[in-house]
PDB file of C-alpha atoms in Angstrom:
ATOM      1  CA  MET A   4    -253.647 117.503  64.252  1.00  0.00           C
ATOM      2  CA  ALA A   5    -252.118 120.486  65.358  1.00  0.00           C
ATOM      3  CA  LEU A   6    -252.760 121.427  69.424  1.00  0.00           C
ATOM      4  CA  THR A   7    -253.712 125.188  70.320  1.00  0.00           C
ATOM      5  CA  THR A   8    -251.620 126.599  73.132  1.00  0.00           C
ATOM      6  CA  ALA A   9    -254.166 126.700  75.148  1.00  0.00           C
ATOM      7  CA  GLY A  10    -254.877 123.146  74.501  1.00  0.00           C
ATOM      8  CA  VAL A  11    -250.965 122.160  75.165  1.00  0.00           C
ATOM      9  CA  ASN A  12    -251.383 124.253  78.252  1.00  0.00           C
ATOM     10  CA  PHE A  13    -254.290 122.268  79.571  1.00  0.00           C
ATOM     11  CA  LEU A  14    -252.014 119.019  78.752  1.00  0.00           C
ATOM     12  CA  SER A  15    -249.436 120.169  80.982  1.00  0.00           C
ATOM     13  CA  GLN A  16    -252.153 121.088  84.008  1.00  0.00           C
ATOM     14  CA  ALA A  17    -253.864 117.303  83.552  1.00  0.00           C
ATOM     15  CA  ALA A  18    -250.597 115.829  84.023  1.00  0.00           C
ATOM     16  CA  ILE A  19    -250.575 117.290  87.677  1.00  0.00           C
ATOM     17  CA  GLY A  20    -254.812 117.050  88.055  1.00  0.00           C
ATOM     18  CA  GLN A  21    -255.695 120.784  87.340  1.00  0.00           C
ATOM     19  CA  GLY A  22    -258.055 121.702  84.633  1.00  0.00           C
ATOM     20  CA  THR A  23    -261.494 121.211  83.743  1.00  0.00           C
ATOM     21  CA  VAL A  24    -261.485 117.854  81.450  1.00  0.00           C
ATOM     22  CA  PHE A  25    -263.181 117.062  78.845  1.00  0.00           C
ATOM     23  CA  ASN A  26    -265.398 114.339  80.176  1.00  0.00           C
ATOM     24  CA  ASN A  27    -269.032 113.566  78.862  1.00  0.00           C
ATOM     25  CA  ALA A  28    -270.549 116.477  81.045  1.00  0.00           C
ATOM     26  CA  ASN A  29    -268.017 118.956  80.040  1.00  0.00           C
ATOM     27  CA  ALA A  30    -266.884 118.072  75.992  1.00  0.00           C
ATOM     28  CA  ARG A  31    -268.393 119.310  72.912  1.00  0.00           C
ATOM     29  CA  LEU A  32    -267.080 119.348  68.986  1.00  0.00           C
ATOM     30  CA  GLY A  33    -267.349 121.959  67.498  1.00  0.00           C
ATOM     31  CA  VAL A  34    -267.948 122.671  63.443  1.00  0.00           C
ATOM     32  CA  GLY A  35    -267.997 126.224  62.087  1.00  0.00           C
ATOM     33  CA  ASN A  36    -267.644 127.887  58.709  1.00  0.00           C
ATOM     34  CA  GLY A  37    -264.388 129.839  58.930  1.00  0.00           C
ATOM     35  CA  THR A  38    -261.471 128.847  56.410  1.00  0.00           C
ATOM     36  CA  THR A  39    -258.966 130.722  58.502  1.00  0.00           C
ATOM     37  CA  ALA A  40    -255.549 129.113  58.326  1.00  0.00           C
ATOM     38  CA  PHE A  41    -254.917 127.396  61.688  1.00  0.00           C
ATOM     39  CA  ALA A  42    -252.785 129.649  64.457  1.00  0.00           C
ATOM     40  CA  ALA A  43    -251.781 127.867  68.173  1.00  0.00           C
ATOM     41  CA  SER A  44    -253.780 131.228  69.839  1.00  0.00           C
ATOM     42  CA  GLN A  45    -256.575 130.783  68.814  1.00  0.00           C
ATOM     43  CA  THR A  46    -258.750 129.963  70.712  1.00  0.00           C
ATOM     44  CA  ASP A  47    -262.334 129.612  68.858  1.00  0.00           C
ATOM     45  CA  LEU A  48    -263.610 128.485  65.839  1.00  0.00           C
ATOM     46  CA  GLN A  49    -262.918 131.212  63.461  1.00  0.00           C
ATOM     47  CA  GLY A  50    -266.157 131.316  61.230  1.00  0.00           C
ATOM     48  CA  THR A  51    -269.114 133.806  61.289  1.00  0.00           C
ATOM     49  CA  SER A  52    -271.525 130.300  61.402  1.00  0.00           C
ATOM     50  CA  LYS A  53    -270.212 128.055  64.381  1.00  0.00           C
ATOM     51  CA  PHE A  54    -272.113 125.886  66.685  1.00  0.00           C
ATOM     52  CA  ARG A  55    -270.712 123.229  69.393  1.00  0.00           C
ATOM     53  CA  LYS A  56    -272.812 120.331  70.335  1.00  0.00           C
ATOM     54  CA  ALA A  57    -272.061 118.056  73.555  1.00  0.00           C
ATOM     55  CA  MET A  58    -270.688 114.236  73.353  1.00  0.00           C
ATOM     56  CA  ASP A  59    -273.179 111.324  72.867  1.00  0.00           C
ATOM     57  CA  SER A  60    -274.083 109.322  75.724  1.00  0.00           C
ATOM     58  CA  GLY A  61    -271.130 107.269  76.807  1.00  0.00           C
ATOM     59  CA  TYR A  62    -268.072 109.644  75.220  1.00  0.00           C
ATOM     60  CA  PRO A  63    -265.742 110.387  74.971  1.00  0.00           C
ATOM     61  CA  THR A  64    -263.930 107.156  74.782  1.00  0.00           C
ATOM     62  CA  ILE A  65    -260.601 106.050  75.659  1.00  0.00           C
ATOM     63  CA  ALA A  66    -258.977 102.749  74.433  1.00  0.00           C
ATOM     64  CA  ALA A  67    -255.330 104.179  75.155  1.00  0.00           C
ATOM     65  CA  PRO A  68    -253.133 105.701  73.486  1.00  0.00           C
ATOM     66  CA  VAL A  69    -256.302 106.511  71.303  1.00  0.00           C
ATOM     67  CA  VAL A  70    -258.936 108.752  72.905  1.00  0.00           C
ATOM     68  CA  THR A  71    -262.473 109.204  70.848  1.00  0.00           C
ATOM     69  CA  PHE A  72    -264.954 112.186  71.211  1.00  0.00           C
ATOM     70  CA  LYS A  73    -268.491 112.082  69.256  1.00  0.00           C
ATOM     71  CA  SER A  74    -271.157 113.929  68.767  1.00  0.00           C
ATOM     72  CA  THR A  75    -274.365 114.135  66.626  1.00  0.00           C
ATOM     73  CA  PHE A  76    -275.715 117.323  65.051  1.00  0.00           C
ATOM     74  CA  ALA A  77    -279.613 117.326  64.912  1.00  0.00           C
ATOM     75  CA  GLN A  78    -281.823 118.285  61.726  1.00  0.00           C
ATOM     76  CA  ASN A  79    -281.938 121.720  63.619  1.00  0.00           C
ATOM     77  CA  GLU A  80    -278.172 122.006  64.688  1.00  0.00           C
ATOM     78  CA  ALA A  81    -275.228 123.399  62.639  1.00  0.00           C
ATOM     79  CA  ASN A  82    -276.586 123.817  59.141  1.00  0.00           C
ATOM     80  CA  PHE A  83    -273.801 125.365  57.533  1.00  0.00           C
ATOM     81  CA  ALA A  84    -270.948 124.976  55.320  1.00  0.00           C
ATOM     82  CA  TRP A  85    -268.750 122.800  57.628  1.00  0.00           C
ATOM     83  CA  HIS A  86    -265.084 124.016  56.901  1.00  0.00           C
ATOM     84  CA  GLU A  87    -263.272 123.904  60.404  1.00  0.00           C
ATOM     85  CA  TRP A  88    -263.632 121.761  63.861  1.00  0.00           C
ATOM     86  CA  GLY A  89    -262.268 121.427  67.073  1.00  0.00           C
ATOM     87  CA  ILE A  90    -262.751 120.485  70.680  1.00  0.00           C
ATOM     88  CA  PHE A  91    -263.499 121.975  73.528  1.00  0.00           C
ATOM     89  CA  ASN A  92    -264.121 121.553  77.196  1.00  0.00           C
ATOM     90  CA  ALA A  93    -267.023 123.232  77.681  1.00  0.00           C
ATOM     91  CA  ALA A  94    -270.048 125.061  75.929  1.00  0.00           C
ATOM     92  CA  THR A  95    -269.160 128.647  75.863  1.00  0.00           C
ATOM     93  CA  GLY A  96    -265.269 129.318  75.970  1.00  0.00           C
ATOM     94  CA  GLY A  97    -263.437 127.002  77.962  1.00  0.00           C
ATOM     95  CA  VAL A  98    -260.259 125.657  76.399  1.00  0.00           C
ATOM     96  CA  MET A  99    -260.332 124.561  72.227  1.00  0.00           C
ATOM     97  CA  LEU A 100    -257.665 121.949  72.394  1.00  0.00           C
ATOM     98  CA  ASN A 101    -257.420 121.775  68.634  1.00  0.00           C
ATOM     99  CA  ARG A 102    -258.576 123.374  65.209  1.00  0.00           C
ATOM    100  CA  VAL A 103    -258.824 121.733  61.614  1.00  0.00           C
ATOM    101  CA  ILE A 104    -258.991 123.368  58.768  1.00  0.00           C
ATOM    102  CA  GLU A 105    -260.845 120.631  55.880  1.00  0.00           C
ATOM    103  CA  SER A 106    -264.215 121.168  53.772  1.00  0.00           C
ATOM    104  CA  ASN A 107    -266.359 118.438  54.861  1.00  0.00           C
ATOM    105  CA  GLY A 108    -269.793 119.558  53.514  1.00  0.00           C
ATOM    106  CA  THR A 109    -272.324 121.472  53.944  1.00  0.00           C
ATOM    107  CA  LYS A 110    -274.743 120.363  56.558  1.00  0.00           C
ATOM    108  CA  GLN A 111    -278.770 120.597  55.621  1.00  0.00           C
ATOM    109  CA  SER A 112    -281.697 120.709  57.816  1.00  0.00           C
ATOM    110  CA  ASN A 113    -283.303 117.680  56.903  1.00  0.00           C
ATOM    111  CA  GLN A 114    -280.331 115.862  57.857  1.00  0.00           C
ATOM    112  CA  THR A 115    -278.958 114.723  61.491  1.00  0.00           C
ATOM    113  CA  TRP A 116    -275.016 114.265  60.821  1.00  0.00           C
ATOM    114  CA  VAL A 117    -272.674 112.264  63.100  1.00  0.00           C
ATOM    115  CA  LEU A 118    -268.928 113.372  63.716  1.00  0.00           C
ATOM    116  CA  GLU A 119    -266.532 111.347  64.938  1.00  0.00           C
ATOM    117  CA  VAL A 120    -262.663 112.017  65.865  1.00  0.00           C
ATOM    118  CA  ALA A 121    -259.964 110.281  67.209  1.00  0.00           C
ATOM    119  CA  ILE A 122    -256.803 111.074  69.209  1.00  0.00           C
ATOM    120  CA  THR A 123    -254.311 108.813  68.901  1.00  0.00           C
ATOM    121  CA  PHE A 124    -251.023 110.201  71.245  1.00  0.00           C
ATOM    122  CA  ALA A 125    -247.857 108.960  70.111  1.00  0.00           C
ATOM    123  CA  ILE A 126    -244.451 108.219  71.887  1.00  0.00           C
ATOM    124  CA  GLY A 127    -241.676 110.259  69.937  1.00  0.00           C
ATOM    125  CA  ALA A 128    -241.057 113.047  67.499  1.00  0.00           C
TER     126      ALA A 128
END
């Protein structure tokens, strides 16, 4: 999973206690219908349909070196093809830590979907 430039800059700031944290109050998982290739300079999802959802209770979690984010999208939320997703630290604007392009199907209005993302930090190249 590639980090955005803003995501790398955030991690640099976080190392010295700066920036808006990706905690339960701020973190969001965003989904969209964009298929544009990833570019580190992107600051938001690229689709015409996109939706950011707050964390489920108790998320994100950390069991070093893994950080897990989880959001539940209700029946009336994000009903479109999910071709991209990212992790954000704000409901709008803020930092998009990463962006992933992958087809996850089309969410229908009678469905509730859960998106759970685990990021593992590793030593080395």
